[in-house]
Coordinates of N, CA and C in Angstrom, one line a residue:
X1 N 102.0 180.2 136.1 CA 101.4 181.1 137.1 C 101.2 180.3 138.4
X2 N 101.7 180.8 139.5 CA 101.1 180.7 140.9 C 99.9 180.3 141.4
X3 N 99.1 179.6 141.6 CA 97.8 179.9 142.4 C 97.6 180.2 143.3
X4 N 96.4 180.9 143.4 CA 96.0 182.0 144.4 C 96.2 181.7 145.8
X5 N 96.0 182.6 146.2 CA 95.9 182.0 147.7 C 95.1 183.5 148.5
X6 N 94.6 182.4 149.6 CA 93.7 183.4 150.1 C 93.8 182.9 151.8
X7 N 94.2 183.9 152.7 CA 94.5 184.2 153.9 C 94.0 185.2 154.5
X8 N 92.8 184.8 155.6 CA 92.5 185.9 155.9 C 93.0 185.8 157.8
X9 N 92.7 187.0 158.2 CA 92.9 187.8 159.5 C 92.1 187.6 160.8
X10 N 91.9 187.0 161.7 CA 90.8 187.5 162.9 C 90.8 187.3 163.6
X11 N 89.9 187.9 164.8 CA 90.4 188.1 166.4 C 89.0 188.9 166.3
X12 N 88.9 189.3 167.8 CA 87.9 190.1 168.4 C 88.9 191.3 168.4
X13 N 87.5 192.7 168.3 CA 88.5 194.0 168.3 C 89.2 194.4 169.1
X14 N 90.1 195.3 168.8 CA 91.4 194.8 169.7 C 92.5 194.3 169.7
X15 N 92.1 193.5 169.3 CA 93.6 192.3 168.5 C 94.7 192.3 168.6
X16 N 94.4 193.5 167.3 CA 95.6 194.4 166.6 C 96.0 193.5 165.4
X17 N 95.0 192.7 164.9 CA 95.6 192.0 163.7 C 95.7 193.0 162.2
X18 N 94.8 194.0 162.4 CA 94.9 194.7 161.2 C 96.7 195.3 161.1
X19 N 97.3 195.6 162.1 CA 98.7 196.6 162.0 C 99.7 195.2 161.5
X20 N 99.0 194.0 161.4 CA 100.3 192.7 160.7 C 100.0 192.1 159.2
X21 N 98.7 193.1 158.8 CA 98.7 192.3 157.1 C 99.5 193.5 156.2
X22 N 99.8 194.7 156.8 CA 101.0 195.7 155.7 C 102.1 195.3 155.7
X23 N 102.6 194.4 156.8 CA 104.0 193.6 156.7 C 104.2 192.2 155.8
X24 N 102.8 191.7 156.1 CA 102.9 190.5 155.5 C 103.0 190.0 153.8
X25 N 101.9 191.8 153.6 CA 101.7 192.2 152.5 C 102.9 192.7 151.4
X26 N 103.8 193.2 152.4 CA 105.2 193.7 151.9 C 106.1 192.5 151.4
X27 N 106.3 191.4 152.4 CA 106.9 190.5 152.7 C 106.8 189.3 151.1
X28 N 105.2 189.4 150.8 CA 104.4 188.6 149.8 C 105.5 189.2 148.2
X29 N 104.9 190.5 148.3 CA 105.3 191.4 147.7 C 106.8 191.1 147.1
X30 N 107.2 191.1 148.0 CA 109.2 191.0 148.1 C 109.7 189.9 147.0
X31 N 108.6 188.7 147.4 CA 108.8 187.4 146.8 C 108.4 187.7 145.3
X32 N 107.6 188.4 145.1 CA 107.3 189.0 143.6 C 106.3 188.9 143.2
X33 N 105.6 188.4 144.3 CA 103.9 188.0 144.5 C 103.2 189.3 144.1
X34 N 101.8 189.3 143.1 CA 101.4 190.5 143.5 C 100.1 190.1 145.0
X35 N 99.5 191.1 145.9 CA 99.0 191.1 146.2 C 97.6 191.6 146.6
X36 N 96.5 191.0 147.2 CA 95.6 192.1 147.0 C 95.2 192.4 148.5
X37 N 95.1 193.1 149.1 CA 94.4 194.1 150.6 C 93.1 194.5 150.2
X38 N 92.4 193.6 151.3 CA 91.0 194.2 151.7 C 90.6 193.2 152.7
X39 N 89.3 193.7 153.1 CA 88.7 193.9 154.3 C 87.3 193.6 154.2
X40 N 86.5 192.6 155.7 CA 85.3 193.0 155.7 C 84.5 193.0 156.7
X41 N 83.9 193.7 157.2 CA 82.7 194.0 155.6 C 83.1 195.0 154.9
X42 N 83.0 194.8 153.9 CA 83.5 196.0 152.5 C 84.5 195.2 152.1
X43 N 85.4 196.0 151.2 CA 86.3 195.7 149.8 C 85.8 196.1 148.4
X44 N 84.5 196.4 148.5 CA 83.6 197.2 147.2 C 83.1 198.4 147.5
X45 N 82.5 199.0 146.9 CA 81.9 200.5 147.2 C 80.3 199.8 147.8
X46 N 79.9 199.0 147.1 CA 78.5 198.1 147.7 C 78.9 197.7 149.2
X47 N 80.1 196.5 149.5 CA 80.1 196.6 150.5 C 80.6 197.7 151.4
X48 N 81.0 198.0 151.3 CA 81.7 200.0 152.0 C 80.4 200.4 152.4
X49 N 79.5 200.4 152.2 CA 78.0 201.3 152.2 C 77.6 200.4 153.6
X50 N 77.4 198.8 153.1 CA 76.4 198.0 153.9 C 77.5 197.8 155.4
X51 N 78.8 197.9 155.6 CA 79.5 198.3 156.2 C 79.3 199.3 157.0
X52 N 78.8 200.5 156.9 CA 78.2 201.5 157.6 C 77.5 201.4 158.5
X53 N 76.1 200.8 157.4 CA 74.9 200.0 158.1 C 75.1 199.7 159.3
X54 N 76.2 198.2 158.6 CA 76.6 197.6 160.1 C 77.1 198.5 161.2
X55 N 77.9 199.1 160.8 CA 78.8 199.2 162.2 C 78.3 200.4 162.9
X56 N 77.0 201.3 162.6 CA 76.1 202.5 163.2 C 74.6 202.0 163.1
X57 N 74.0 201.8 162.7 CA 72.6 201.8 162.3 C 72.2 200.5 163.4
X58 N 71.2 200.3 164.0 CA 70.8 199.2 164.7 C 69.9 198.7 164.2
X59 N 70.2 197.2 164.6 CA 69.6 196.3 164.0 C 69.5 195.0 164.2
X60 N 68.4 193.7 164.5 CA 69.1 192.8 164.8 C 69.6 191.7 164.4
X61 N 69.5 190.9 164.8 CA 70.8 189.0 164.6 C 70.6 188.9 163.3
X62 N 69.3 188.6 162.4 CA 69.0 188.4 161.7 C 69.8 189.1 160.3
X63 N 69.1 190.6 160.5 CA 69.3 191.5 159.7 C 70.8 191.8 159.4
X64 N 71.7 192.0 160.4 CA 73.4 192.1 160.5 C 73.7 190.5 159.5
X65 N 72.8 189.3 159.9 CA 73.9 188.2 159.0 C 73.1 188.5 157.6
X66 N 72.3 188.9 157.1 CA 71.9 189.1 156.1 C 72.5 189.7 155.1
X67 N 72.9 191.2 156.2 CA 73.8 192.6 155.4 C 75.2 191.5 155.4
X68 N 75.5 191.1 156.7 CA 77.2 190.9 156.4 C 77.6 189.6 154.5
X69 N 76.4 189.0 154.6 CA 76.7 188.2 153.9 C 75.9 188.5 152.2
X70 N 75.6 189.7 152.6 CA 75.3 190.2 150.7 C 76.4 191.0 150.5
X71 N 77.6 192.0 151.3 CA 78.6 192.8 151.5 C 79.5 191.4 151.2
X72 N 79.6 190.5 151.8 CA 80.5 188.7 151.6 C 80.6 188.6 149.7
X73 N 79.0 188.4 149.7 CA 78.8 187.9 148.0 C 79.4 188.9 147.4
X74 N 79.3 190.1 147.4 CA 79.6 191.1 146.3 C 81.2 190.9 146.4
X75 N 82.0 190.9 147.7 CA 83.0 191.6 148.3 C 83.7 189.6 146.9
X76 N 83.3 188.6 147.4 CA 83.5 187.4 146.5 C 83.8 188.0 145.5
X77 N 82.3 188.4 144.9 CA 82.4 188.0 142.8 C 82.9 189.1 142.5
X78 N 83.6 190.4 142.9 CA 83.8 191.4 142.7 C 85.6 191.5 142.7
X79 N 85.8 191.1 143.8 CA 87.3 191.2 144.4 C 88.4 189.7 144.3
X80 N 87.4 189.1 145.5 CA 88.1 187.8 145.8 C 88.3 186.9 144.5
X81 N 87.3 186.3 143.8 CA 87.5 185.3 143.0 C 88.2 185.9 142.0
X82 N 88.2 187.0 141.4 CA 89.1 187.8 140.0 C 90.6 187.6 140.8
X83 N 91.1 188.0 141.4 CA 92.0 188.1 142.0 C 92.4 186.9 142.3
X84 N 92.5 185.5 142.8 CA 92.3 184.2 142.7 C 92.5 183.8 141.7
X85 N 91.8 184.4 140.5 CA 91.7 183.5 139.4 C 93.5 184.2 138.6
X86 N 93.6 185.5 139.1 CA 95.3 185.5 138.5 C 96.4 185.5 139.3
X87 N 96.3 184.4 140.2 CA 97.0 183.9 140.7 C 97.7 185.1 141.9
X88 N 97.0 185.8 142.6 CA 97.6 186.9 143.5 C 97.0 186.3 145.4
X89 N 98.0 186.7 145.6 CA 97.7 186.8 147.1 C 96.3 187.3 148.0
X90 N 95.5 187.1 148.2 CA 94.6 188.2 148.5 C 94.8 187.3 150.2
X91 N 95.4 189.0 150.8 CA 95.3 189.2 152.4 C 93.8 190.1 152.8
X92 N 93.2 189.0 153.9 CA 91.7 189.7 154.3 C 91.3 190.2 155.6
X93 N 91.0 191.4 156.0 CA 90.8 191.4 157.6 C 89.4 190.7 157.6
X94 N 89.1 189.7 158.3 CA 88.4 189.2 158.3 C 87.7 188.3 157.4
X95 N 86.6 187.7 157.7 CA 85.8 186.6 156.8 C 84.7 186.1 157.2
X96 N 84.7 184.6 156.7 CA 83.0 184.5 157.5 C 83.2 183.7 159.0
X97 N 84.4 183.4 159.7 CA 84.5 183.0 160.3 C 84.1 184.2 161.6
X98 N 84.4 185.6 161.5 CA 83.8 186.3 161.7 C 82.1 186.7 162.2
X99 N 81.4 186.0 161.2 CA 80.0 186.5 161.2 C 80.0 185.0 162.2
X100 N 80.3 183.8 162.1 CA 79.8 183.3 163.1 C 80.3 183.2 164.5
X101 N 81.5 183.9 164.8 CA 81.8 184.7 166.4 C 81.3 185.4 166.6
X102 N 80.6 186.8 165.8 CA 79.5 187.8 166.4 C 78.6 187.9 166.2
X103 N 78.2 187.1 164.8 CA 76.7 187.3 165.3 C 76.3 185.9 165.4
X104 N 76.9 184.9 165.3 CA 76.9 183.4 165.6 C 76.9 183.4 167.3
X105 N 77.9 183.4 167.7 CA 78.1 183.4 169.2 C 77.9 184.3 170.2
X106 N 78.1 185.9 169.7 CA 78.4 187.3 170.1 C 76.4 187.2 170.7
X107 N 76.1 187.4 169.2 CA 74.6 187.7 169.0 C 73.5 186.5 169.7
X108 N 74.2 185.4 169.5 CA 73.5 184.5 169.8 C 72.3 184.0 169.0
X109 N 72.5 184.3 167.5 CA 71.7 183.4 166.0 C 72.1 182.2 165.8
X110 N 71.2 181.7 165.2 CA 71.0 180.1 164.7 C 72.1 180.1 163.8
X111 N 73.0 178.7 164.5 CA 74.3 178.9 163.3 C 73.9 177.9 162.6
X112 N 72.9 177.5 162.6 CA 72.1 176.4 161.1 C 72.1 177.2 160.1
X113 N 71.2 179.0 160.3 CA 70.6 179.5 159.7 C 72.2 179.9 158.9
X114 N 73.3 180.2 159.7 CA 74.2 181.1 159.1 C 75.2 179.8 158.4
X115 N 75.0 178.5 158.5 CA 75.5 177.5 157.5 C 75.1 177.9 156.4
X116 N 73.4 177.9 155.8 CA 72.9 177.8 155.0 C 73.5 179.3 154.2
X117 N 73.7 180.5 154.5 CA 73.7 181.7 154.5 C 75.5 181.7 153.5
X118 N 76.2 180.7 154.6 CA 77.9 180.7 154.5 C 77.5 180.0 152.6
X119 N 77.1 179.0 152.5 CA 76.5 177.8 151.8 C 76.2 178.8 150.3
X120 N 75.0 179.2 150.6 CA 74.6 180.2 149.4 C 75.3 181.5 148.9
X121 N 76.0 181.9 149.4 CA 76.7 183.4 149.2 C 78.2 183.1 148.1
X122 N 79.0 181.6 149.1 CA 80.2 181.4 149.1 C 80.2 180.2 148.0
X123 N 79.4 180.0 147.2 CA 79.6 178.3 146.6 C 79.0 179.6 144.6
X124 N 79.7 178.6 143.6 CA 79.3 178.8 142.4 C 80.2 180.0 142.3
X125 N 81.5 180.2 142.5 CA 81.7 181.4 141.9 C 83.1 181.4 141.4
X126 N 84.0 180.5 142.1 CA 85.7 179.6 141.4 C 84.9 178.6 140.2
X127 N 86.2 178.5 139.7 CA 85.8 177.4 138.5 C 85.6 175.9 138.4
X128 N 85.4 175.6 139.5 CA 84.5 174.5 140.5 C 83.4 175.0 140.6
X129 N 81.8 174.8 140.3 CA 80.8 175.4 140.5 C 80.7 175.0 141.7
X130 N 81.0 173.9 142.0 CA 80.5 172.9 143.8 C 81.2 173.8 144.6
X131 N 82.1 174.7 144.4 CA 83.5 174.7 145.6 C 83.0 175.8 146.5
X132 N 82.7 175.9 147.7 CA 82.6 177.1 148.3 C 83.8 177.6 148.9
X133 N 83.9 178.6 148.6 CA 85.0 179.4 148.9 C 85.6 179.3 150.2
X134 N 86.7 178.7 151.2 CA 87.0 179.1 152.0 C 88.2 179.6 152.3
X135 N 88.9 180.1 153.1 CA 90.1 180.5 153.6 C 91.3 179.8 153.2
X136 N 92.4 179.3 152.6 CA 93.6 178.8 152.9 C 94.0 178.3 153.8
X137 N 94.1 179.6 154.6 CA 94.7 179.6 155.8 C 94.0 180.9 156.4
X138 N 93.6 180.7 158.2 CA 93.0 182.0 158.8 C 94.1 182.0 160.0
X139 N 94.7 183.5 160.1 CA 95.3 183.8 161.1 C 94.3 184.3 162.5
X140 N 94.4 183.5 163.4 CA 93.4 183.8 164.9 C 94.3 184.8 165.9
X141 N 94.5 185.9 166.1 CA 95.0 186.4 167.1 C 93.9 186.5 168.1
X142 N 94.5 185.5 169.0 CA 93.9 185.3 170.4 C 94.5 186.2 171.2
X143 N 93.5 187.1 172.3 CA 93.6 188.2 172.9 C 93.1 188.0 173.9
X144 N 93.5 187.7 175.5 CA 92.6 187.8 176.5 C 91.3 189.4 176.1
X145 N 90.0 189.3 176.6 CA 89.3 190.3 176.9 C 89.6 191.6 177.2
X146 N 90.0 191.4 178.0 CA 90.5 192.3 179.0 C 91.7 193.1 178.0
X147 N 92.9 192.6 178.0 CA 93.8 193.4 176.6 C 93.6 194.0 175.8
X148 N 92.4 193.6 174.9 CA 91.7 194.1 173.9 C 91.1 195.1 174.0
X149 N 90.0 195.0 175.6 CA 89.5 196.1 175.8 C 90.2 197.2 176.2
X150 N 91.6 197.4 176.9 CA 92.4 198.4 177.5 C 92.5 199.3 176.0
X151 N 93.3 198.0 174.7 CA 93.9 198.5 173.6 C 92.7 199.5 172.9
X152 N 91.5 199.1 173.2 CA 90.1 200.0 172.4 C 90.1 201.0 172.8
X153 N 90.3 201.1 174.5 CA 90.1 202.5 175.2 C 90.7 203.3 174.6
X154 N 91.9 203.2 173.9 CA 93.0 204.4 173.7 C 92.9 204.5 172.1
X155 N 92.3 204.3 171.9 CA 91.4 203.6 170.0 C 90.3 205.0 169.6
X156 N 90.0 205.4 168.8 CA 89.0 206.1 168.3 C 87.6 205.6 169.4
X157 N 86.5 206.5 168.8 CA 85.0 206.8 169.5 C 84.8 205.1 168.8
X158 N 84.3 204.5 169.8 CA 83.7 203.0 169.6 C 82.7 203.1 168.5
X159 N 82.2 201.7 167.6 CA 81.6 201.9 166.8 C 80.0 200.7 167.1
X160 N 79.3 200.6 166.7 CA 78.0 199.8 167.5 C 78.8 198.5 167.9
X161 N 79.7 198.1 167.7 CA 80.1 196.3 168.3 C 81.8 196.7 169.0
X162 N 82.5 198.0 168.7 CA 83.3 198.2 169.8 C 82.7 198.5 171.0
X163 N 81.8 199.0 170.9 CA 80.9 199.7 172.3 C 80.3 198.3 173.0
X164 N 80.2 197.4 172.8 CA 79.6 196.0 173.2 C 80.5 195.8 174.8
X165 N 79.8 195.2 176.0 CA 80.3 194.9 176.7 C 81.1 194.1 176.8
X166 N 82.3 193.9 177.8 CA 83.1 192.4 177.8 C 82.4 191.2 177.7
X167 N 81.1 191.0 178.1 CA 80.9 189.4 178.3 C 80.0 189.2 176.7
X168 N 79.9 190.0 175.9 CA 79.8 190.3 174.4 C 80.9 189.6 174.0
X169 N 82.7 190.4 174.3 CA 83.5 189.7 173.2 C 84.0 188.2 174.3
X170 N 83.7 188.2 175.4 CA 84.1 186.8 175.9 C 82.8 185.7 175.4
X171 N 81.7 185.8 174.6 CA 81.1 185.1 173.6 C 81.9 185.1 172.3
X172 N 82.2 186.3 172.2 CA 83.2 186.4 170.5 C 83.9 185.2 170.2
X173 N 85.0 185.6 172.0 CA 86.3 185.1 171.4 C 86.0 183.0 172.0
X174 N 84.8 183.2 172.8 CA 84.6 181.6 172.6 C 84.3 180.8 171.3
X175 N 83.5 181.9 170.5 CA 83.1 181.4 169.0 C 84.3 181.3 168.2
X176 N 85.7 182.1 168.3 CA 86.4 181.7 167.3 C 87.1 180.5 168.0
X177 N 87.2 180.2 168.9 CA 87.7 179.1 170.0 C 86.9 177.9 169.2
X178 N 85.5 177.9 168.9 CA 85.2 177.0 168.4 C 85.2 176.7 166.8
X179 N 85.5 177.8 166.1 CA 85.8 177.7 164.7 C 86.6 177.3 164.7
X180 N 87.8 177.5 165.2 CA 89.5 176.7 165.3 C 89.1 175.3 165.3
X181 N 88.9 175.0 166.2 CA 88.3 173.5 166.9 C 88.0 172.4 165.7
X182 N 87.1 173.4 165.0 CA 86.2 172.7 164.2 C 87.6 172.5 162.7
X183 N 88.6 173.6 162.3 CA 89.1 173.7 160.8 C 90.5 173.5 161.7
X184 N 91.4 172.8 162.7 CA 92.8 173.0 162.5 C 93.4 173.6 162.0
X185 N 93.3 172.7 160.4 CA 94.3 172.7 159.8 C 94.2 173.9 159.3
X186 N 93.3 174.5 159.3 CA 93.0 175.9 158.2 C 93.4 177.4 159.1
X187 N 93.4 176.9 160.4 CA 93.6 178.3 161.7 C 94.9 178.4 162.0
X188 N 95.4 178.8 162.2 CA 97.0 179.8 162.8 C 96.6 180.5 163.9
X189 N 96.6 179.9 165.0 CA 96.5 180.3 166.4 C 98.2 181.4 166.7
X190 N 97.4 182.6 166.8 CA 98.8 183.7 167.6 C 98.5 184.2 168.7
X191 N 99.8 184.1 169.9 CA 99.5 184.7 170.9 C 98.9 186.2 170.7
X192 N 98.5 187.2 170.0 CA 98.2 188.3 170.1 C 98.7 189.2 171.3
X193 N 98.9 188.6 172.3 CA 98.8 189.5 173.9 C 100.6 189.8 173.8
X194 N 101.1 189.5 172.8 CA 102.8 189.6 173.2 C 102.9 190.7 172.4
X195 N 104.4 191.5 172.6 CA 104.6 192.4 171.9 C 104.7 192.4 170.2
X196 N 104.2 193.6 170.0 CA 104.0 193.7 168.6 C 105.3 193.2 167.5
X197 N 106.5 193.1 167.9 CA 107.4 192.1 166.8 C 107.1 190.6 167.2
X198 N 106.8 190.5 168.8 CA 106.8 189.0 168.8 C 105.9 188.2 168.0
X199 N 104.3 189.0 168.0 CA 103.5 189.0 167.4 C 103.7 188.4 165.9
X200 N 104.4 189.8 165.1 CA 104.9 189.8 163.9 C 105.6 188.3 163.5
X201 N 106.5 188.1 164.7 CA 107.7 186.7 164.4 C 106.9 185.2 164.2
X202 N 105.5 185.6 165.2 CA 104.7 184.3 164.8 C 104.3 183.8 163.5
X203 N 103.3 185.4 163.0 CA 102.7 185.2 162.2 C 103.7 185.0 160.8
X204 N 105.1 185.1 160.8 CA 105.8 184.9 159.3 C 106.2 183.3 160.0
X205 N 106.5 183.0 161.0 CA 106.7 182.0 161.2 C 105.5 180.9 160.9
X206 N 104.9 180.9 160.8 CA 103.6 180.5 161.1 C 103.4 179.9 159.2
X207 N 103.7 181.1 158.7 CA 103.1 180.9 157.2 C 104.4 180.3 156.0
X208 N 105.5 180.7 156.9 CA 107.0 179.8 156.7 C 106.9 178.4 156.7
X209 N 106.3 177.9 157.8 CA 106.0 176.7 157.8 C 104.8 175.8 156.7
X210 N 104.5 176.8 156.2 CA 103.6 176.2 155.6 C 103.9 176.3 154.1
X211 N 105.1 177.0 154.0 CA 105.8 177.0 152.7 C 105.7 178.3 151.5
X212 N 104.9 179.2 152.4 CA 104.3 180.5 151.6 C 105.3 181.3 151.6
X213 N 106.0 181.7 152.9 CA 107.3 182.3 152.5 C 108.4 182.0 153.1
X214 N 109.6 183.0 152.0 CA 110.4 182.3 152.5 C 111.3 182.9 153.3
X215 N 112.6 181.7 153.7 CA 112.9 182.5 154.9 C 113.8 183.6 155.2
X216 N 113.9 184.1 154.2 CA 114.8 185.6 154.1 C 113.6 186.5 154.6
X217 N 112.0 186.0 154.6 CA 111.2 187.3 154.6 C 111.3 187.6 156.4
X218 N 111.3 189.2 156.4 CA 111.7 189.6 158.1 C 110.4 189.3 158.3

């Protein structure tokens, strides 16, 4: 059996990273992989709910990393680690890399507080009790502001953190600027601002190189 692998998705909204994990997904697929799709916050019916919360209900710094990272643990012992443990792909829009661009950077919370939070949620749940769970590999589509915001406009009714001003996601997108910084080896930097195949050509390129697929996948 294969070992798992786990790759997740992120950018500030906008992106458009969600319209490249059904290709990637297909592409996995092809190879004979099975795979798993989800998302967060949610990927459970628990987190699906605290997902709501988040993205209508107001609330502050605190309370948002609290929800995002009990929606994290369930979305973990529920989905991610079973899935991991039989050797499947699991493709993720987003992660915790996430919670500390918005509510780490966006929000402007103690990212001590949201270590400890990453720390407790993410550790004891693979068959390493020590191991906290991270990414593989995180795809970053990097998006000037401004792009992102044009691409929202024409996007459904905003949700409490699409509605956020630009100098909101120009905090965002400095926080994922600094998560990169911090994990190289673990980020996949994409132009995002190019057209949607060029986009596409990175991101298989990208994971080509690193030996996940191969190179018949379009």
């Amino acid at each position: 059996m294969e070992p798992g692998l786990f790759i997740t998705f992120e950018g500030i909204d906008g992106a458009g990273k969600s319209s490249h994990i059904e290709a990637l997904a297909c592409a996995f697929e092809a190879q004979g992989r099975c795979v798993t799709r989800t998302r967060e916050p949610g990927g459970t019916p628990l987190a699906e709910k605290l997902r709501a919360l988040l993205l209508h209900d107001a609330m502050d710094a605190l309370t948002e990393a609290l929800l995002v990272f009990a929606a994290r643990r369930d979305h973990l012992v529920q989905v991610i680690e079973p899935a991991l443990a039989r050797g499947e792909v699991v493709l993720c829009d987003r992660f915790t890399d996430a919670t500390f661009a918005y509510q780490g950077a966006g929000r402007g919370f103690d990212r001590g507080v949201l270590l400890i939070l990453e720390h407790l949620a993410q550790t004891g749940l693979a068959q390493d009790p020590d191991l906290m769970r991270e990414p593989d590999a995180t795809v970053w589509f990097d998006v000037p502001v401004e792009v992102a915001a044009q691409r929202l406009a024409a996007a459904r009714a905003p949700d409490r953190f699409e509605a956020e001003p630009q100098a909101f996601f120009q905090r965002v997108a400095q926080g994922y600027a600094e998560r990169a910084a911090l994990a190289p080896q673990r980020f996949v930097r994409i132009d995002g601002a190019q057209p949607l195949a060029q986009v596409q050509q990175q991101v298989f390129a990208a994971l080509r190189q690193r030996g996940w697929l191969e190179e018949a996948a379009p």
